[in-house]
Amino acid sequence: MKPYLSKSRLISAHQCAKKLHLEKHHPELGVVSEQTESLFATGNQVGDIAQQAYGAPDSVEVEFNFKTMLAETKLLITANARFPIFEATFRYEGVLVRADVMIPDGDGWHVIEVKASTSIKDYHVLDCAIQDWVLRNSGINVKSMSLAHIDNQFVYQGDGNYEGLLIETDLTDKVRTMERDVLELVAKARDAVTGPVPSVDVGAHCSKPYECQFMDYCWPSEAEFPVMGLGGGKAKLATWVQEGYSDIRDVPSADVTAETQQRIHRVTVSGVPEILPGARKILEAVPYPRYYLDFETVGPAVPIWAGTRPYAAVPFQWSCHVEHENGDLEHAEFLDLSGEAPMRALVEKMIECLGDTGPVLTYTNYEERVINGLIQLFPDLEASLLKIVDRLFDLHPVVKSHYYHPKMLGSWSIKAVLPCIAPHMSYAGLEGINEGTAASDGYLEAINPQTNRDRKRELEQQLLRYCRFDTEAMVEIVRVLGGSL
């Protein structure tokens, strides 16, 4: 019997045959990140919108049930259904696909694959070619095959109407030229599933089109300072791995030519953190009072509030520590879990908190981008917000130019820097929410009407603690680099 292959397994084989083999035989070796899980949830959201866009009063969705979905689809087709069908399921030569949307078109069907992406990728076209091949060989008259994706210029009006959120592109001619590609991919996937572990070197494909869940398994990760900590392109890193180097210190210095990689390599080999002169002088010159600002944002594919676009970073929370010259700290924060649009109240409270003078310290320019987005939402507040933008002081370039610790493993993110520069503080010690994707997902869960009161209270506490920790971290970094070092 031919092995069962889903469309997602074929896409895995397209990325890496070894990935597919491990998914089938050793899924326990994989680590699915919070970001990946969030992507799955986003796909479901967009699928719901597609059903609204293409649905009709008599449309039908085939329930996901391995025991019944093929038979249910066959029943609909043989009964000559002439209404939209969602998730119709077909199998040919062991390959199973579920068509997002099938719309009657004369004596045939218009088939639409729906993606949460904002553009068409090469693997999306392959995805459609797989579906087209299976459906046509299952006796379906596929008159056209299209891909619908998110229009990131769509502005939601807040009325529940998402017409225009999806852009549809006809790929019929393109996919009909790809049958040989599909056949070769099916053969490759069958070998990967039925045979021994394929021998595939690590490389750039490990993160394209998706970050592989088996990165820790395939890349050397048990070394004290894994080669991946050199950063840069995965192709070059993979070359060092293929040459047998697992630790940064193993790589010959003559092979490291990129400036940042040379610095990482030099400091790691020495084992001594690098603290370059100049940071103290720069930070001591920052006047008081100092306002340390951090936002948490949500960027759903399907906008929630009027005036927002897909994937736009919409702030729902901020934390601000105010440091005075005598060392005293004050803290202010904003978080609204009512489910109503939080942006207006958030920005007004922020303007009030930050006042008119004093530097506003951030880590990277993310806060500046968020504030510029708020200017687009609230043009009447533009003058006040532009004054805040003029006061922004980005700590990230200062830290990157003057500090590196081997344990940072090539990253100058605040989560990498903090435990090195201030060992008594670590994001890993935060319970529950301890990174940005979890904060976004936690917020969406908290405002969901189906979330019970106790869970909502728990999420509120975690969100407040996490955002506050971000600004506490900046205060500590400035105190250490600008003081004792």
One Martini backbone bead per residue (centre of mass of N, CA, C, O) as a GRO file, in nm:
protein
  485
    1MET     BB    1   0.099   0.034   0.019
    2LYS     BB    2   0.054   0.355   0.012
    3PRO     BB    3   0.143   0.615   0.173
    4TYR     BB    4   0.039   0.854   0.371
    5LEU     BB    5  -0.030   1.189   0.228
    6SER     BB    6  -0.019   1.503   0.293
    7LYS     BB    7   0.020   1.820   0.200
    8SER     BB    8   0.204   1.902   0.439
    9ARG     BB    9   0.409   1.670   0.386
   10LEU     BB   10   0.498   1.766   0.109
   11ILE     BB   11   0.607   2.040   0.204
   12SER     BB   12   0.817   1.918   0.388
   13ALA     BB   13   0.971   1.769   0.161
   14HIS     BB   14   1.041   2.025   0.004
   15GLN     BB   15   1.224   2.129   0.231
   16CYS     BB   16   1.269   1.826   0.382
   17ALA     BB   17   1.306   1.491   0.406
   18LYS     BB   18   1.389   1.471   0.704
   19LYS     BB   19   1.152   1.618   0.826
   20LEU     BB   20   0.937   1.413   0.742
   21HIS     BB   21   1.053   1.165   0.881
   22LEU     BB   22   1.037   1.285   1.170
   23GLU     BB   23   0.734   1.342   1.176
   24LYS     BB   24   0.659   1.038   1.145
   25HIS     BB   25   0.880   0.885   1.358
   26HIS     BB   26   0.996   1.165   1.547
   27PRO     BB   27   0.816   1.400   1.693
   28GLU     BB   28   0.963   1.424   1.979
   29LEU     BB   29   1.215   1.598   1.853
   30GLY     BB   30   1.033   1.834   1.844
   31VAL     BB   31   0.991   2.205   1.847
   32VAL     BB   32   0.717   2.400   1.911
   33SER     BB   33   0.657   2.713   1.876
   34GLU     BB   34   0.471   2.984   1.953
   35GLN     BB   35   0.476   3.099   1.667
   36THR     BB   36   0.363   2.848   1.524
   37GLU     BB   37   0.097   2.827   1.680
   38SER     BB   38   0.000   3.109   1.595
   39LEU     BB   39  -0.015   3.046   1.291
   40PHE     BB   40  -0.239   2.839   1.308
   41ALA     BB   41  -0.453   3.031   1.424
   42THR     BB   42  -0.450   3.227   1.188
   43GLY     BB   43  -0.546   3.030   0.970
   44ASN     BB   44  -0.826   2.986   1.099
   45GLN     BB   45  -0.924   3.276   1.081
   46VAL     BB   46  -0.906   3.303   0.770
   47GLY     BB   47  -1.096   3.067   0.710
   48ASP     BB   48  -1.348   3.204   0.827
   49ILE     BB   49  -1.350   3.443   0.628
   50ALA     BB   50  -1.379   3.274   0.371
   51GLN     BB   51  -1.661   3.169   0.441
   52GLN     BB   52  -1.790   3.447   0.432
   53ALA     BB   53  -1.705   3.528   0.138
   54TYR     BB   54  -1.803   3.228  -0.007
   55GLY     BB   55  -2.065   3.200   0.107
   56ALA     BB   56  -2.387   3.042   0.151
   57PRO     BB   57  -2.682   2.936   0.267
   58ASP     BB   58  -2.600   2.628   0.128
   59SER     BB   59  -2.342   2.576   0.247
   60VAL     BB   60  -2.056   2.345   0.309
   61GLU     BB   61  -1.886   2.166   0.572
   62VAL     BB   62  -1.631   1.945   0.611
   63GLU     BB   63  -1.561   1.746   0.851
   64PHE     BB   64  -1.299   1.666   1.063
   65ASN     BB   65  -1.288   1.317   0.968
   66PHE     BB   66  -1.136   1.030   0.883
   67LYS     BB   67  -1.402   0.845   0.860
   68THR     BB   68  -1.595   1.075   0.674
   69MET     BB   69  -1.481   1.295   0.466
   70LEU     BB   70  -1.470   1.136   0.202
   71ALA     BB   71  -1.767   1.041   0.194
   72GLU     BB   72  -1.901   1.318   0.213
   73THR     BB   73  -1.781   1.431  -0.045
   74LYS     BB   74  -1.884   1.216  -0.241
   75LEU     BB   75  -2.183   1.270  -0.188
   76LEU     BB   76  -2.186   1.563  -0.292
   77ILE     BB   77  -2.082   1.508  -0.581
   78THR     BB   78  -2.289   1.281  -0.671
   79ALA     BB   79  -2.532   1.495  -0.604
   80ASN     BB   80  -2.466   1.761  -0.752
   81ALA     BB   81  -2.347   1.996  -0.614
   82ARG     BB   82  -2.441   2.373  -0.623
   83PHE     BB   83  -2.238   2.463  -0.387
   84PRO     BB   84  -2.047   2.558  -0.151
   85ILE     BB   85  -1.733   2.401  -0.047
   86PHE     BB   86  -1.575   2.310   0.255
   87GLU     BB   87  -1.322   2.090   0.294
   88ALA     BB   88  -1.287   1.912   0.069
   89THR     BB   89  -1.211   1.554   0.029
   90PHE     BB   90  -0.914   1.395  -0.113
   91ARG     BB   91  -0.782   1.087  -0.282
   92TYR     BB   92  -0.453   1.018  -0.438
   93GLU     BB   93  -0.209   0.805  -0.421
   94GLY     BB   94  -0.218   0.876  -0.094
   95VAL     BB   95  -0.317   1.174  -0.140
   96LEU     BB   96  -0.428   1.427   0.085
   97VAL     BB   97  -0.695   1.672   0.050
   98ARG     BB   98  -0.814   2.010   0.146
   99ALA     BB   99  -1.042   2.225   0.025
  100ASP     BB  100  -1.125   2.528   0.111
  101VAL     BB  101  -1.262   2.603  -0.183
  102MET     BB  102  -1.579   2.530  -0.361
  103ILE     BB  103  -1.710   2.653  -0.673
  104PRO     BB  104  -1.941   2.667  -0.887
  105ASP     BB  105  -1.873   2.611  -1.259
  106GLY     BB  106  -2.093   2.499  -1.412
  107ASP     BB  107  -1.951   2.177  -1.481
  108GLY     BB  108  -1.767   2.282  -1.240
  109TRP     BB  109  -1.472   2.416  -1.059
  110HIS     BB  110  -1.377   2.656  -0.819
  111VAL     BB  111  -1.059   2.675  -0.668
  112ILE     BB  112  -0.957   2.771  -0.324
  113GLU     BB  113  -0.673   2.891  -0.171
  114VAL     BB  114  -0.596   2.981   0.170
  115LYS     BB  115  -0.396   3.255   0.298
  116ALA     BB  116  -0.218   3.450   0.552
  117SER     BB  117  -0.069   3.589   0.357
  118THR     BB  118   0.052   3.892   0.168
  119SER     BB  119   0.163   3.675  -0.041
  120ILE     BB  120   0.305   3.494  -0.303
  121LYS     BB  121   0.449   3.184  -0.290
  122ASP     BB  122   0.601   2.918  -0.420
  123TYR     BB  123   0.466   2.705  -0.221
  124HIS     BB  124   0.177   2.786  -0.293
  125VAL     BB  125   0.179   2.685  -0.582
  126LEU     BB  126   0.241   2.393  -0.509
  127ASP     BB  127  -0.007   2.349  -0.340
  128CYS     BB  128  -0.206   2.390  -0.577
  129ALA     BB  129  -0.091   2.163  -0.758
  130ILE     BB  130  -0.164   1.931  -0.573
  131GLN     BB  131  -0.467   1.975  -0.572
  132ASP     BB  132  -0.517   1.962  -0.874
  133TRP     BB  133  -0.412   1.672  -0.911
  134VAL     BB  134  -0.607   1.528  -0.720
  135LEU     BB  135  -0.882   1.627  -0.825
  136ARG     BB  136  -0.858   1.543  -1.125
  137ASN     BB  137  -0.792   1.233  -1.041
  138SER     BB  138  -1.095   1.232  -0.892
  139GLY     BB  139  -1.301   1.371  -1.121
  140ILE     BB  140  -1.254   1.678  -1.116
  141ASN     BB  141  -1.365   1.980  -1.262
  142VAL     BB  142  -1.109   2.199  -1.290
  143LYS     BB  143  -1.135   2.522  -1.413
  144SER     BB  144  -1.005   2.660  -1.147
  145MET     BB  145  -0.709   2.805  -0.974
  146SER     BB  146  -0.676   2.967  -0.658
  147LEU     BB  147  -0.534   3.239  -0.460
  148ALA     BB  148  -0.586   3.354  -0.128
  149HIS     BB  149  -0.496   3.668   0.028
  150ILE     BB  150  -0.378   3.915   0.211
  151ASP     BB  151  -0.463   4.259   0.245
  152ASN     BB  152  -0.258   4.502   0.397
  153GLN     BB  153  -0.460   4.759   0.299
  154PHE     BB  154  -0.683   4.687   0.465
  155VAL     BB  155  -0.965   4.859   0.619
  156TYR     BB  156  -1.134   4.844   0.898
  157GLN     BB  157  -1.473   4.953   0.997
  158GLY     BB  158  -1.624   4.779   1.240
  159ASP     BB  159  -1.888   4.599   1.094
  160GLY     BB  160  -1.806   4.288   1.007
  161ASN     BB  161  -1.677   4.366   0.727
  162TYR     BB  162  -1.440   4.168   0.505
  163GLU     BB  163  -1.453   4.290   0.243
  164GLY     BB  164  -1.124   4.276   0.088
  165LEU     BB  165  -0.913   4.106   0.252
  166LEU     BB  166  -0.907   3.931  -0.008
  167ILE     BB  167  -0.684   3.812  -0.258
  168GLU     BB  168  -0.728   3.695  -0.594
  169THR     BB  169  -0.540   3.439  -0.780
  170ASP     BB  170  -0.479   3.304  -1.085
  171LEU     BB  171  -0.312   2.959  -1.127
  172THR     BB  172  -0.379   2.757  -1.350
  173ASP     BB  173  -0.148   2.769  -1.560
  174LYS     BB  174   0.082   2.714  -1.361
  175VAL     BB  175  -0.008   2.434  -1.235
  176ARG     BB  176  -0.019   2.278  -1.517
  177THR     BB  177   0.316   2.280  -1.527
  178MET     BB  178   0.358   2.090  -1.233
  179GLU     BB  179   0.325   1.778  -1.243
  180ARG     BB  180   0.616   1.678  -1.226
  181ASP     BB  181   0.676   1.806  -0.952
  182VAL     BB  182   0.466   1.643  -0.798
  183LEU     BB  183   0.567   1.358  -0.863
  184GLU     BB  184   0.849   1.398  -0.740
  185LEU     BB  185   0.751   1.470  -0.456
  186VAL     BB  186   0.599   1.211  -0.393
  187ALA     BB  187   0.844   1.025  -0.419
  188LYS     BB  188   1.014   1.163  -0.201
  189ALA     BB  189   0.812   1.123   0.033
  190ARG     BB  190   0.795   0.817   0.028
  191ASP     BB  191   1.093   0.767   0.090
  192ALA     BB  192   1.096   0.922   0.363
  193VAL     BB  193   0.877   0.738   0.505
  194THR     BB  194   0.993   0.430   0.425
  195GLY     BB  195   1.274   0.498   0.487
  196PRO     BB  196   1.542   0.611   0.588
  197VAL     BB  197   1.719   0.852   0.700
  198PRO     BB  198   1.788   1.120   0.547
  199SER     BB  199   2.064   1.275   0.392
  200VAL     BB  200   2.082   1.605   0.532
  201ASP     BB  201   2.203   1.899   0.527
  202VAL     BB  202   2.244   2.174   0.663
  203GLY     BB  203   2.065   2.498   0.609
  204ALA     BB  204   1.864   2.737   0.476
  205HIS     BB  205   1.613   2.534   0.472
  206CYS     BB  206   1.558   2.530   0.791
  207SER     BB  207   1.387   2.832   0.745
  208LYS     BB  208   1.262   2.731   0.456
  209PRO     BB  209   0.956   2.850   0.492
  210TYR     BB  210   1.016   2.716   0.775
  211GLU     BB  211   1.068   2.664   1.095
  212CYS     BB  212   1.219   2.401   1.216
  213GLN     BB  213   1.154   2.166   1.477
  214PHE     BB  214   1.466   2.022   1.427
  215MET     BB  215   1.708   2.206   1.493
  216ASP     BB  216   1.825   2.081   1.760
  217TYR     BB  217   1.887   1.805   1.620
  218CYS     BB  218   2.063   1.890   1.358
  219TRP     BB  219   2.195   2.093   1.519
  220PRO     BB  220   2.446   2.192   1.717
  221SER     BB  221   2.339   2.227   2.080
  222GLU     BB  222   2.546   2.104   2.314
  223ALA     BB  223   2.722   2.317   2.311
  224GLU     BB  224   2.818   2.591   2.476
  225PHE     BB  225   2.885   2.740   2.175
  226PRO     BB  226   2.714   2.743   1.922
  227VAL     BB  227   2.757   2.818   1.595
  228MET     BB  228   2.488   2.983   1.564
  229GLY     BB  229   2.606   3.225   1.747
  230LEU     BB  230   2.736   3.384   1.496
  231GLY     BB  231   2.546   3.420   1.287
  232GLY     BB  232   2.385   3.487   1.011
  233GLY     BB  233   2.390   3.289   0.759
  234LYS     BB  234   2.306   2.955   0.720
  235ALA     BB  235   2.501   2.867   0.501
  236LYS     BB  236   2.767   2.925   0.653
  237LEU     BB  237   2.708   2.770   0.909
  238ALA     BB  238   2.673   2.496   0.765
  239THR     BB  239   2.961   2.468   0.668
  240TRP     BB  240   3.084   2.435   0.952
  241VAL     BB  241   2.923   2.189   1.030
  242GLN     BB  242   3.020   2.007   0.789
  243GLU     BB  243   3.329   2.042   0.905
  244GLY     BB  244   3.278   1.977   1.238
  245TYR     BB  245   3.160   2.227   1.381
  246SER     BB  246   3.002   2.314   1.706
  247ASP     BB  247   3.188   2.538   1.816
  248ILE     BB  248   3.295   2.850   1.802
  249ARG     BB  249   3.594   2.774   1.900
  250ASP     BB  250   3.651   2.577   1.648
  251VAL     BB  251   3.665   2.804   1.462
  252PRO     BB  252   3.862   2.946   1.255
  253SER     BB  253   3.953   3.270   1.241
  254ALA     BB  254   4.014   3.280   0.927
  255ASP     BB  255   3.700   3.206   0.852
  256VAL     BB  256   3.627   3.482   0.987
  257THR     BB  257   3.501   3.785   0.816
  258ALA     BB  258   3.282   3.904   0.960
  259GLU     BB  259   3.265   4.146   1.186
  260THR     BB  260   3.061   4.037   1.395
  261GLN     BB  261   3.174   3.748   1.400
  262GLN     BB  262   3.455   3.825   1.499
  263ARG     BB  263   3.362   3.930   1.770
  264ILE     BB  264   3.225   3.679   1.876
  265HIS     BB  265   3.469   3.494   1.849
  266ARG     BB  266   3.676   3.648   2.021
  267VAL     BB  267   3.512   3.653   2.290
  268THR     BB  268   3.461   3.349   2.315
  269VAL     BB  269   3.756   3.257   2.322
  270SER     BB  270   3.833   3.433   2.575
  271GLY     BB  271   3.579   3.446   2.797
  272VAL     BB  272   3.546   3.767   2.788
  273PRO     BB  273   3.381   4.028   2.829
  274GLU     BB  274   3.286   4.306   2.629
  275ILE     BB  275   3.391   4.646   2.729
  276LEU     BB  276   3.353   4.938   2.588
  277PRO     BB  277   3.432   5.243   2.560
  278GLY     BB  278   3.150   5.497   2.615
  279ALA     BB  279   2.881   5.416   2.750
  280ARG     BB  280   2.896   5.585   3.005
  281LYS     BB  281   2.906   5.862   2.870
  282ILE     BB  282   2.640   5.842   2.716
  283LEU     BB  283   2.450   5.776   2.965
  284GLU     BB  284   2.527   6.017   3.150
  285ALA     BB  285   2.405   6.230   2.932
  286VAL     BB  286   2.133   6.143   3.017
  287PRO     BB  287   1.870   6.292   3.123
  288TYR     BB  288   1.650   6.420   3.361
  289PRO     BB  289   1.402   6.247   3.337
  290ARG     BB  290   1.355   5.897   3.280
  291TYR     BB  291   1.180   5.718   3.017
  292TYR     BB  292   1.067   5.386   3.022
  293LEU     BB  293   0.951   5.223   2.721
  294ASP     BB  294   0.677   4.977   2.664
  295PHE     BB  295   0.524   4.763   2.434
  296GLU     BB  296   0.225   4.587   2.357
  297THR     BB  297   0.115   4.380   2.083
  298VAL     BB  298  -0.121   4.336   1.810
  299GLY     BB  299  -0.139   4.133   1.479
  300PRO     BB  300  -0.389   4.051   1.319
  301ALA     BB  301  -0.509   3.935   1.025
  302VAL     BB  302  -0.785   4.000   1.164
  303PRO     BB  303  -0.928   4.266   1.233
  304ILE     BB  304  -1.087   4.421   1.520
  305TRP     BB  305  -1.056   4.734   1.463
  306ALA     BB  306  -1.117   5.029   1.368
  307GLY     BB  307  -0.857   5.137   1.138
  308THR     BB  308  -0.729   4.859   1.090
  309ARG     BB  309  -0.478   4.632   0.989
  310PRO     BB  310  -0.322   4.378   0.882
  311TYR     BB  311  -0.059   4.317   1.106
  312ALA     BB  312  -0.080   4.550   1.275
  313ALA     BB  313   0.071   4.723   1.538
  314VAL     BB  314  -0.132   4.704   1.821
  315PRO     BB  315  -0.170   4.861   2.109
  316PHE     BB  316  -0.254   4.745   2.467
  317GLN     BB  317   0.029   4.817   2.613
  318TRP     BB  318   0.212   4.972   2.894
  319SER     BB  319   0.537   5.068   3.022
  320CYS     BB  320   0.669   5.296   3.292
  321HIS     BB  321   0.979   5.416   3.392
  322VAL     BB  322   1.081   5.662   3.633
  323GLU     BB  323   1.391   5.835   3.648
  324HIS     BB  324   1.574   5.989   3.888
  325GLU     BB  325   1.858   6.146   3.995
  326ASN     BB  326   1.830   6.001   4.295
  327GLY     BB  327   1.704   5.698   4.194
  328ASP     BB  328   1.419   5.716   4.168
  329LEU     BB  329   1.114   5.519   4.117
  330GLU     BB  330   0.856   5.505   3.880
  331HIS     BB  331   0.525   5.362   3.798
  332ALA     BB  332   0.354   5.293   3.487
  333GLU     BB  333   0.033   5.176   3.339
  334PHE     BB  334  -0.131   4.984   3.065
  335LEU     BB  335  -0.453   4.795   3.064
  336ASP     BB  336  -0.707   4.655   2.839
  337LEU     BB  337  -0.972   4.388   2.886
  338SER     BB  338  -1.259   4.456   2.746
  339GLY     BB  339  -1.229   4.459   2.403
  340GLU     BB  340  -1.198   4.727   2.342
  341ALA     BB  341  -1.057   4.977   2.200
  342PRO     BB  342  -0.736   5.082   2.337
  343MET     BB  343  -0.580   5.324   2.191
  344ARG     BB  344  -0.684   5.595   2.298
  345ALA     BB  345  -0.635   5.556   2.598
  346LEU     BB  346  -0.339   5.479   2.574
  347VAL     BB  347  -0.231   5.746   2.446
  348GLU     BB  348  -0.332   5.946   2.657
  349LYS     BB  349  -0.183   5.822   2.901
  350MET     BB  350   0.100   5.847   2.780
  351ILE     BB  351   0.114   6.151   2.746
  352GLU     BB  352   0.071   6.209   3.045
  353CYS     BB  353   0.316   6.048   3.155
  354LEU     BB  354   0.555   6.187   2.971
  355GLY     BB  355   0.505   6.461   2.900
  356ASP     BB  356   0.744   6.720   2.780
  357THR     BB  357   1.006   6.602   2.925
  358GLY     BB  358   1.245   6.390   2.851
  359PRO     BB  359   1.366   6.096   2.794
  360VAL     BB  360   1.278   5.812   2.579
  361LEU     BB  361   1.336   5.485   2.649
  362THR     BB  362   1.450   5.220   2.435
  363TYR     BB  363   1.443   4.890   2.264
  364THR     BB  364   1.463   4.983   1.991
  365ASN     BB  365   1.232   5.105   1.721
  366TYR     BB  366   0.944   4.998   1.785
  367GLU     BB  367   0.803   5.232   1.933
  368GLU     BB  368   0.817   5.427   1.696
  369ARG     BB  369   0.635   5.262   1.507
  370VAL     BB  370   0.388   5.266   1.688
  371ILE     BB  371   0.352   5.571   1.707
  372ASN     BB  372   0.316   5.616   1.402
  373GLY     BB  373   0.055   5.447   1.398
  374LEU     BB  374  -0.104   5.637   1.591
  375ILE     BB  375  -0.101   5.881   1.405
  376GLN     BB  376  -0.284   5.750   1.190
  377LEU     BB  377  -0.529   5.712   1.388
  378PHE     BB  378  -0.450   6.012   1.545
  379PRO     BB  379  -0.418   6.316   1.408
  380ASP     BB  380  -0.493   6.500   1.663
  381LEU     BB  381  -0.208   6.376   1.810
  382GLU     BB  382   0.050   6.440   1.647
  383ALA     BB  383   0.206   6.656   1.805
  384SER     BB  384   0.247   6.493   2.067
  385LEU     BB  385   0.385   6.242   1.932
  386LEU     BB  386   0.623   6.387   1.793
  387LYS     BB  387   0.755   6.478   2.058
  388ILE     BB  388   0.818   6.191   2.150
  389VAL     BB  389   0.992   6.105   1.914
  390ASP     BB  390   1.212   6.328   1.972
  391ARG     BB  391   1.280   6.175   2.266
  392LEU     BB  392   1.402   5.930   2.166
  393PHE     BB  393   1.608   5.649   2.307
  394ASP     BB  394   1.821   5.407   2.181
  395LEU     BB  395   1.986   5.136   2.336
  396HIS     BB  396   2.083   4.920   2.137
  397PRO     BB  397   2.334   5.054   1.997
  398VAL     BB  398   2.493   5.088   2.258
  399VAL     BB  399   2.514   4.792   2.336
  400LYS     BB  400   2.629   4.677   2.068
  401SER     BB  401   2.894   4.867   2.068
  402HIS     BB  402   2.987   4.785   2.400
  403TYR     BB  403   2.857   4.478   2.422
  404TYR     BB  404   2.982   4.137   2.505
  405HIS     BB  405   2.868   3.798   2.559
  406PRO     BB  406   2.900   3.468   2.510
  407LYS     BB  407   2.594   3.400   2.614
  408MET     BB  408   2.443   3.557   2.373
  409LEU     BB  409   2.472   3.414   2.095
  410GLY     BB  410   2.450   3.671   1.880
  411SER     BB  411   2.258   3.843   2.076
  412TRP     BB  412   2.090   4.181   2.139
  413SER     BB  413   1.870   4.113   2.296
  414ILE     BB  414   1.725   4.167   2.595
  415LYS     BB  415   1.714   3.856   2.668
  416ALA     BB  416   2.029   3.817   2.627
  417VAL     BB  417   2.156   4.050   2.798
  418LEU     BB  418   2.043   4.056   3.089
  419PRO     BB  419   2.169   3.785   3.224
  420CYS     BB  420   2.464   3.899   3.177
  421ILE     BB  421   2.443   4.193   3.315
  422ALA     BB  422   2.195   4.059   3.513
  423PRO     BB  423   2.174   3.763   3.677
  424HIS     BB  424   1.909   3.833   3.862
  425MET     BB  425   1.785   3.853   3.566
  426SER     BB  426   1.501   3.674   3.402
  427TYR     BB  427   1.267   3.564   3.178
  428ALA     BB  428   1.258   3.259   3.261
  429GLY     BB  429   1.124   3.337   3.554
  430LEU     BB  430   0.862   3.381   3.421
  431GLU     BB  431   0.533   3.326   3.451
  432GLY     BB  432   0.428   3.226   3.153
  433ILE     BB  433   0.464   3.517   3.037
  434ASN     BB  434   0.797   3.577   2.837
  435GLU     BB  435   0.686   3.679   2.548
  436GLY     BB  436   0.544   3.835   2.279
  437THR     BB  437   0.355   3.614   2.165
  438ALA     BB  438   0.228   3.541   2.439
  439ALA     BB  439   0.109   3.820   2.488
  440SER     BB  440  -0.079   3.833   2.246
  441ASP     BB  441  -0.232   3.569   2.305
  442GLY     BB  442  -0.318   3.645   2.594
  443TYR     BB  443  -0.490   3.884   2.518
  444LEU     BB  444  -0.691   3.740   2.330
  445GLU     BB  445  -0.789   3.553   2.554
  446ALA     BB  446  -0.883   3.771   2.762
  447ILE     BB  447  -1.106   3.907   2.549
  448ASN     BB  448  -1.254   3.655   2.548
  449PRO     BB  449  -1.573   3.576   2.644
  450GLN     BB  450  -1.494   3.261   2.717
  451THR     BB  451  -1.321   3.363   2.937
  452ASN     BB  452  -1.267   3.323   3.247
  453ARG     BB  453  -1.209   3.502   3.528
  454ASP     BB  454  -0.956   3.359   3.637
  455ARG     BB  455  -0.794   3.357   3.372
  456LYS     BB  456  -0.799   3.661   3.326
  457ARG     BB  457  -0.647   3.735   3.585
  458GLU     BB  458  -0.393   3.577   3.521
  459LEU     BB  459  -0.324   3.726   3.256
  460GLU     BB  460  -0.303   4.007   3.373
  461GLN     BB  461  -0.063   3.954   3.561
  462GLN     BB  462   0.135   3.857   3.339
  463LEU     BB  463   0.129   4.110   3.160
  464LEU     BB  464   0.222   4.316   3.370
  465ARG     BB  465   0.489   4.176   3.444
  466TYR     BB  466   0.623   4.165   3.166
  467CYS     BB  467   0.621   4.468   3.089
  468ARG     BB  468   0.767   4.563   3.343
  469PHE     BB  469   1.028   4.402   3.295
  470ASP     BB  470   1.124   4.555   3.045
  471THR     BB  471   1.177   4.829   3.197
  472GLU     BB  472   1.358   4.716   3.417
  473ALA     BB  473   1.578   4.618   3.225
  474MET     BB  474   1.664   4.896   3.122
  475VAL     BB  475   1.746   5.016   3.387
  476GLU     BB  476   1.970   4.807   3.448
  477ILE     BB  477   2.146   4.848   3.200
  478VAL     BB  478   2.209   5.147   3.253
  479ARG     BB  479   2.334   5.113   3.533
  480VAL     BB  480   2.566   4.930   3.447
  481LEU     BB  481   2.686   5.078   3.193
  482GLY     BB  482   2.662   5.377   3.345
  483GLY     BB  483   2.841   5.279   3.602
  484SER     BB  484   3.022   5.013   3.708
  485LEU     BB  485   3.177   4.969   3.415
   0.00000   0.00000   0.00000
